[in-house]
Coordinates of C-alpha atoms and ligand atoms in Angstrom, one line a residue:
M1 CA 176.8 115.9 115.4
T2 CA 177.9 118.9 117.4
T3 CA 180.3 119.9 120.1
R4 CA 179.7 119.6 123.9
I5 CA 181.6 121.1 126.7
I6 CA 182.3 118.2 129.1
G7 CA 184.7 119.7 131.5
T8 CA 186.2 123.0 132.6
G9 CA 189.2 124.3 134.6
S10 CA 190.9 127.5 135.5
S11 CA 194.0 128.9 137.1
I12 CA 194.6 132.2 138.8
P13 CA 197.9 133.7 140.0
N14 CA 198.3 133.9 143.8
R15 CA 199.1 137.6 144.1
K16 CA 195.9 139.6 144.5
V17 CA 196.2 143.3 143.8
T18 CA 193.4 145.5 145.0
N19 CA 192.5 149.0 143.7
D20 CA 193.8 150.3 147.0
D21 CA 197.2 148.6 146.3
L22 CA 197.3 150.4 143.0
A23 CA 196.5 153.7 144.6
K24 CA 199.7 153.3 146.6
I25 CA 201.8 153.3 143.4
M26 CA 199.8 155.6 141.1
D27 CA 197.3 158.5 141.1
T28 CA 194.1 156.5 141.3
S29 CA 191.4 155.3 143.7
D30 CA 189.1 152.4 144.4
E31 CA 186.2 154.8 143.8
W32 CA 187.4 155.8 140.3
I33 CA 188.2 152.3 139.1
Y34 CA 185.1 150.6 140.6
S35 CA 182.6 153.2 139.5
R36 CA 183.8 153.1 135.9
T37 CA 184.6 149.4 135.5
G38 CA 183.2 147.2 138.4
I39 CA 186.7 146.1 139.2
H40 CA 187.8 145.9 142.9
S41 CA 190.9 143.6 142.4
R42 CA 192.8 141.5 139.9
H43 CA 195.5 138.8 140.3
L44 CA 198.9 139.4 138.7
V45 CA 201.6 136.9 138.0
E46 CA 204.8 136.6 140.1
Q47 CA 206.4 133.2 139.3
E48 CA 203.4 132.0 137.3
T49 CA 203.5 132.0 133.5
T50 CA 201.0 131.9 130.6
T51 CA 202.1 128.3 129.9
G52 CA 202.0 127.3 133.5
M53 CA 198.5 128.6 134.2
A54 CA 197.2 127.2 130.9
S55 CA 198.6 123.8 131.7
D56 CA 197.1 124.0 135.3
A57 CA 193.7 124.9 133.9
A58 CA 194.0 122.1 131.3
Q59 CA 194.8 119.5 134.0
K60 CA 191.7 120.6 136.0
A61 CA 189.5 120.5 132.9
M62 CA 190.7 117.0 132.0
E63 CA 190.0 115.8 135.6
N64 CA 186.6 117.5 135.5
A65 CA 185.8 115.8 132.1
G66 CA 187.3 112.4 133.0
V67 CA 189.4 112.6 129.9
S68 CA 193.0 111.3 129.6
P69 CA 195.7 113.4 127.8
E70 CA 196.0 110.7 125.2
E71 CA 192.4 111.1 124.2
I72 CA 192.8 114.8 123.2
D73 CA 193.4 115.2 119.4
L74 CA 193.4 119.0 119.2
I75 CA 194.7 121.8 121.5
I76 CA 194.0 125.4 120.7
V77 CA 195.1 128.3 123.0
G78 CA 193.6 131.8 122.5
T79 CA 196.3 134.1 123.8
V80 CA 198.2 137.3 122.9
S81 CA 200.6 137.0 125.7
G82 CA 202.4 133.7 125.3
D83 CA 205.8 133.2 127.1
M84 CA 207.5 132.6 123.7
C85 CA 207.0 134.0 120.2
Y86 CA 207.5 130.3 119.3
P87 CA 206.9 127.5 120.1
S88 CA 203.2 128.3 120.6
T89 CA 201.7 128.2 124.0
A90 CA 199.5 125.3 122.8
C91 CA 202.7 123.2 122.0
L92 CA 204.2 124.0 125.4
V93 CA 201.0 122.9 127.1
Q94 CA 200.9 119.7 125.0
A95 CA 204.3 118.8 126.3
K96 CA 203.5 119.6 129.9
I97 CA 200.3 117.6 130.0
G98 CA 201.5 114.7 127.8
A99 CA 198.8 115.1 125.1
V100 CA 201.0 113.1 122.7
N101 CA 198.2 112.5 120.1
A102 CA 197.2 116.1 119.7
V103 CA 197.9 118.8 117.1
A104 CA 198.5 122.1 118.9
Y105 CA 198.5 125.8 117.9
D106 CA 197.5 129.2 119.1
I107 CA 194.9 131.7 118.0
S108 CA 195.5 135.5 118.3
A109 CA 192.2 137.2 118.5
G110 CA 192.6 139.4 121.6
C111 CA 189.8 139.1 124.1
S112 CA 187.8 137.0 121.6
G113 CA 190.6 134.3 121.6
F114 CA 188.8 131.7 123.7
L115 CA 185.6 132.0 121.8
F116 CA 187.3 131.8 118.4
A117 CA 189.3 128.8 119.6
L118 CA 186.1 127.1 120.7
N119 CA 184.4 127.8 117.4
T120 CA 187.4 126.5 115.5
A121 CA 187.4 123.3 117.5
H122 CA 183.7 123.1 116.9
A123 CA 184.2 123.3 113.1
Y124 CA 186.8 120.5 113.2
I125 CA 184.5 118.3 115.4
Q126 CA 181.5 119.0 113.2
S127 CA 183.4 118.0 110.1
G128 CA 184.5 114.8 111.8
I129 CA 188.2 115.6 111.5
Y130 CA 188.7 115.6 115.3
Q131 CA 186.6 114.2 118.2
C132 CA 188.1 115.6 121.4
A133 CA 189.6 119.1 121.9
L134 CA 191.2 121.1 124.7
V135 CA 190.4 124.8 124.3
I136 CA 192.2 127.3 126.4
G137 CA 192.2 131.1 127.0
A138 CA 195.4 132.2 128.9
E139 CA 197.0 135.6 129.4
T140 CA 199.6 137.5 131.4
L141 CA 198.7 140.9 130.0
S142 CA 200.3 142.5 133.1
K143 CA 203.7 142.2 131.3
M144 CA 202.3 144.1 128.3
M145 CA 201.0 147.1 130.3
D146 CA 202.5 150.5 130.7
W147 CA 202.2 150.8 134.4
N148 CA 202.5 154.6 134.0
D149 CA 199.3 154.7 132.0
R150 CA 196.6 154.6 134.7
S151 CA 193.7 154.7 132.3
T152 CA 194.6 151.3 130.9
C153 CA 196.8 149.3 133.4
V154 CA 194.1 149.3 136.1
L155 CA 191.7 147.3 133.9
F156 CA 193.6 144.1 133.3
G157 CA 194.5 140.9 135.3
D158 CA 196.2 137.6 134.6
G159 CA 194.8 134.1 134.5
A160 CA 193.8 131.1 132.4
G161 CA 190.6 129.0 131.7
A162 CA 190.1 125.8 129.8
A163 CA 187.4 123.5 128.5
I164 CA 187.4 120.0 127.1
V165 CA 185.0 119.6 124.2
K166 CA 183.8 116.4 122.6
A167 CA 181.6 115.3 119.7
N168 CA 178.1 114.8 121.0
N169 CA 174.4 115.0 119.8
A170 CA 173.8 118.1 121.9
G171 CA 175.9 121.2 122.6
I172 CA 176.8 124.1 120.3
R173 CA 173.8 125.2 118.2
A174 CA 175.1 128.3 116.5
I175 CA 178.2 130.5 116.2
T176 CA 179.0 133.9 114.8
Q177 CA 182.3 135.6 114.3
H178 CA 183.4 139.0 113.0
S179 CA 186.5 141.1 112.4
D180 CA 187.2 144.7 111.6
G181 CA 190.9 145.2 110.9
A182 CA 190.4 148.8 109.8
G183 CA 189.1 149.7 113.2
G184 CA 191.8 147.9 115.1
D185 CA 194.0 150.9 116.0
V186 CA 192.0 151.7 119.1
L187 CA 193.6 148.8 121.0
V188 CA 197.2 147.9 120.0
C189 CA 200.4 146.5 121.3
S190 CA 203.3 146.6 118.7
N191 CA 205.8 143.8 118.3
R192 CA 209.5 144.0 117.1
G193 CA 210.0 146.1 114.0
S194 CA 212.4 145.3 111.1
N195 CA 215.7 144.3 112.5
N196 CA 218.2 143.3 109.8
P197 CA 221.5 144.8 108.8
F198 CA 220.0 146.5 105.7
V199 CA 217.3 148.6 107.3
T200 CA 216.9 151.1 110.0
S201 CA 213.7 151.1 112.0
D202 CA 212.5 152.9 115.0
T203 CA 209.7 150.5 115.7
K204 CA 210.2 148.8 119.1
L205 CA 208.5 146.4 121.4
D206 CA 205.8 148.5 123.1
Y207 CA 203.1 148.3 125.7
T208 CA 199.3 148.2 125.3
K209 CA 197.7 151.4 124.1
M210 CA 194.0 151.8 124.2
E211 CA 191.4 154.4 123.3
G212 CA 189.1 153.5 126.1
Q213 CA 186.0 155.4 125.0
E214 CA 186.3 154.0 121.4
V215 CA 186.6 150.5 122.7
F216 CA 183.6 151.1 124.9
K217 CA 181.5 152.3 122.0
F218 CA 182.5 149.4 119.8
A219 CA 181.6 146.9 122.5
V220 CA 178.2 148.3 123.4
K221 CA 177.2 148.5 119.7
M222 CA 178.5 145.1 118.4
V223 CA 178.0 142.8 121.3
P224 CA 174.2 143.0 121.4
K225 CA 174.1 142.7 117.6
C226 CA 176.1 139.5 117.5
V227 CA 174.2 138.0 120.5
Q228 CA 171.0 138.6 118.7
E229 CA 172.5 137.2 115.5
V230 CA 173.6 134.0 117.1
I231 CA 170.2 133.6 118.8
E232 CA 168.4 134.0 115.5
K233 CA 170.8 131.5 113.8
A234 CA 169.8 129.0 116.4
G235 CA 166.1 129.6 115.8
L236 CA 165.5 130.8 119.3
S237 CA 164.5 134.1 121.0
V238 CA 166.3 136.2 123.6
D239 CA 163.8 134.9 126.3
D240 CA 165.0 131.3 125.6
V241 CA 168.5 132.1 126.9
D242 CA 169.2 131.1 130.5
Y243 CA 172.7 132.7 130.8
F244 CA 174.7 135.3 128.9
L245 CA 178.5 134.8 129.6
L246 CA 180.1 138.0 128.2
H247 CA 183.8 138.7 128.1
Q248 CA 184.5 140.4 131.4
A249 CA 185.9 143.7 130.1
N250 CA 183.9 146.2 132.0
K251 CA 180.7 146.0 134.2
R252 CA 179.2 149.0 132.4
I253 CA 179.6 147.2 129.1
I254 CA 177.7 144.2 130.5
E255 CA 175.0 146.4 132.0
S256 CA 174.6 148.2 128.6
V257 CA 174.3 144.9 126.7
S258 CA 171.6 143.7 129.2
K259 CA 169.7 146.9 128.7
R260 CA 169.9 146.9 124.9
L261 CA 168.7 143.2 124.8
K262 CA 166.0 144.0 127.4
V263 CA 167.2 141.1 129.5
S264 CA 167.5 141.1 133.3
L265 CA 171.1 141.6 134.5
D266 CA 170.5 138.5 136.7
K267 CA 171.1 136.4 133.6
F268 CA 174.6 138.0 133.1
P269 CA 176.9 136.4 135.7
T270 CA 180.1 138.3 136.4
N271 CA 183.4 137.9 138.2
I272 CA 185.2 141.0 136.9
E273 CA 185.0 142.5 140.4
H274 CA 187.7 139.9 141.5
Y275 CA 189.8 139.3 138.4
G276 CA 189.6 142.4 136.2
N277 CA 189.8 141.9 132.5
T278 CA 191.8 138.8 131.8
S279 CA 191.3 139.0 128.0
A280 CA 191.0 135.6 126.3
A281 CA 190.9 133.9 129.8
S282 CA 187.8 135.8 131.1
I283 CA 185.0 133.7 129.5
P284 CA 186.5 130.2 130.4
I285 CA 187.4 131.4 134.0
L286 CA 183.7 132.5 134.5
L287 CA 182.5 129.3 132.8
D288 CA 184.6 127.2 135.2
E289 CA 183.4 129.1 138.3
L290 CA 179.8 128.6 137.3
N291 CA 180.3 124.9 136.3
R292 CA 181.9 124.1 139.6
K293 CA 179.0 125.8 141.5
N294 CA 176.7 123.5 139.5
T295 CA 174.9 126.6 138.2
F296 CA 173.9 125.1 134.9
Q297 CA 171.2 122.5 134.5
K298 CA 171.3 120.0 131.6
G299 CA 169.5 121.6 128.7
D300 CA 170.2 125.3 129.8
I301 CA 170.8 127.6 126.9
I302 CA 174.0 129.6 127.2
V303 CA 175.3 132.4 125.0
M304 CA 178.9 133.3 125.3
S305 CA 180.2 136.5 123.6
G306 CA 183.8 137.7 123.3
F307 CA 185.1 141.0 121.9
G308 CA 188.4 142.7 121.7
A309 CA 191.6 143.6 119.8
G310 CA 191.5 143.2 116.1
L311 CA 188.9 144.3 116.3
T312 CA 187.2 140.9 116.7
W313 CA 183.9 139.9 118.2
G314 CA 181.6 136.9 118.1
A315 CA 179.2 134.7 120.0
T316 CA 178.5 131.0 120.6
L317 CA 175.1 129.6 121.6
L318 CA 175.0 126.2 123.2
E319 CA 172.8 123.8 125.1
W320 CA 174.5 122.7 128.4
Ligands
ACO1 N1 192.3 156.8 138.1 C1 191.9 158.1 138.3 N2 191.7 158.9 137.2 C2 191.9 158.4 136.0 C3 192.3 157.0 135.8 C4 192.5 156.2 136.9 N3 192.9 155.0 136.8 N4 192.4 156.8 134.5 C5 192.1 158.0 133.9 N5 191.8 158.9 134.8 C6 191.3 160.3 134.6 C7 191.8 160.8 133.2 O1 193.1 161.4 133.3 C8 190.7 161.9 133.0 O2 191.0 163.0 133.8 P1 190.8 164.5 133.1 O3 189.3 164.6 132.9 O4 191.3 165.4 134.2 O5 191.6 164.5 131.9 C9 189.4 161.3 133.6 O6 189.9 160.3 134.5 C10 188.5 160.7 132.6 O7 189.3 159.9 131.7 P2 188.6 159.1 130.6 O8 189.6 158.2 129.9 O9 187.8 160.0 129.8 O10 187.7 158.1 131.4 P3 186.4 157.3 131.0 O11 185.3 157.7 131.8 O12 186.3 157.1 129.5 O13 186.8 155.8 131.6 C11 187.6 153.7 130.9 C12 188.0 155.2 131.1 C13 187.3 153.1 132.2 C14 188.9 153.0 130.3 C15 186.5 153.7 129.9 O14 186.7 154.4 128.7 C16 186.2 152.3 129.5 O15 185.7 151.5 130.3 N6 186.4 151.9 128.2 C17 186.3 150.5 127.8 C18 187.6 150.0 127.6 C19 187.6 148.5 128.0 O16 186.8 147.9 128.6 N7 188.7 148.0 127.6 C20 189.0 146.6 127.9 C21 190.0 146.2 127.0 S1 189.4 145.8 125.5 C22 188.4 144.6 125.6 O17 188.6 143.8 126.5 C23 187.4 144.5 124.7

């Protein structure tokens, strides 16, 4: 018994912000951003929230899968930008969609959040503990950006994507997950510091800080490795894979992975041009777009790979 994706959904905020829009409020240009990242525009929240977009994506995924909220027995949301410290985004989604029989909680794994959530759901399903799960990646990273730091804020966008997964004979064939906490200081966003009457602390809520080149080096080294690892675990070769769905962090990272794996870039669908880096939401948004275009044929082999803050990285290989 394994885990099959039986429905997908996504939700994008209305407000589209192009590179030219950014150039009106900071010293940047479409040429600089596009040539280094492949991003032309992103969508940023106005009234939308992480919970609202996650719930919207979840509703669409349930409709797509033909599953009722009562059938779901596990909800996991990968997010680092929930609307509340607690309750979790997953519990807020549970209430909104009426998944009264589900247990719900979040996973914090940066841009690997959706993939780690999917792999966790897979472990539960494989063990027989749960049968039907809702897995979501949802972020509003725009609220965690320093909009005076042009080297970082131009990269990110907001959005959510979701998948319904169910116990099935075909589906996920192999997973791999890794963390390197010691290397995590290249991509950080600090939370509240100590705040009780007996201590003084100068730690405060802060914005995202990234050493871009270090993150780039980490990604181009580790992603091809873990993709190869998951393919080997499944007993397949790189040529057996029909699609590689990578976290949409940067077009140049994706091009580098395709080169290192010696696989045509045609097998690496992208949408970063329109949405920027939506962190944990990027893989499920891309998955939903491709699913709704009927891109995948039954039996296609798909590798998804996420990487990001932690540091965390991993891959999942599945048969569609
Ligand atoms: N517009 C114009 N100029 C800029 C901008 C901007 N938005 N940002 C930085 N610059 C300038 C810098 O000030 C610098 O100028 P200087 O040479 O006069 O000092 C110059 O451009 C080069 O800056 P670098 O930071 O060295 O630019 P680099 O070529 O490394 O590109 C980038 C930066 C795009 C962030 C790159 O390092 C990168 O893609 N890193 C990967 C990071 C990533 O993908 N993170 C995603 C989040 S993590 C994740 O999802 C895994």
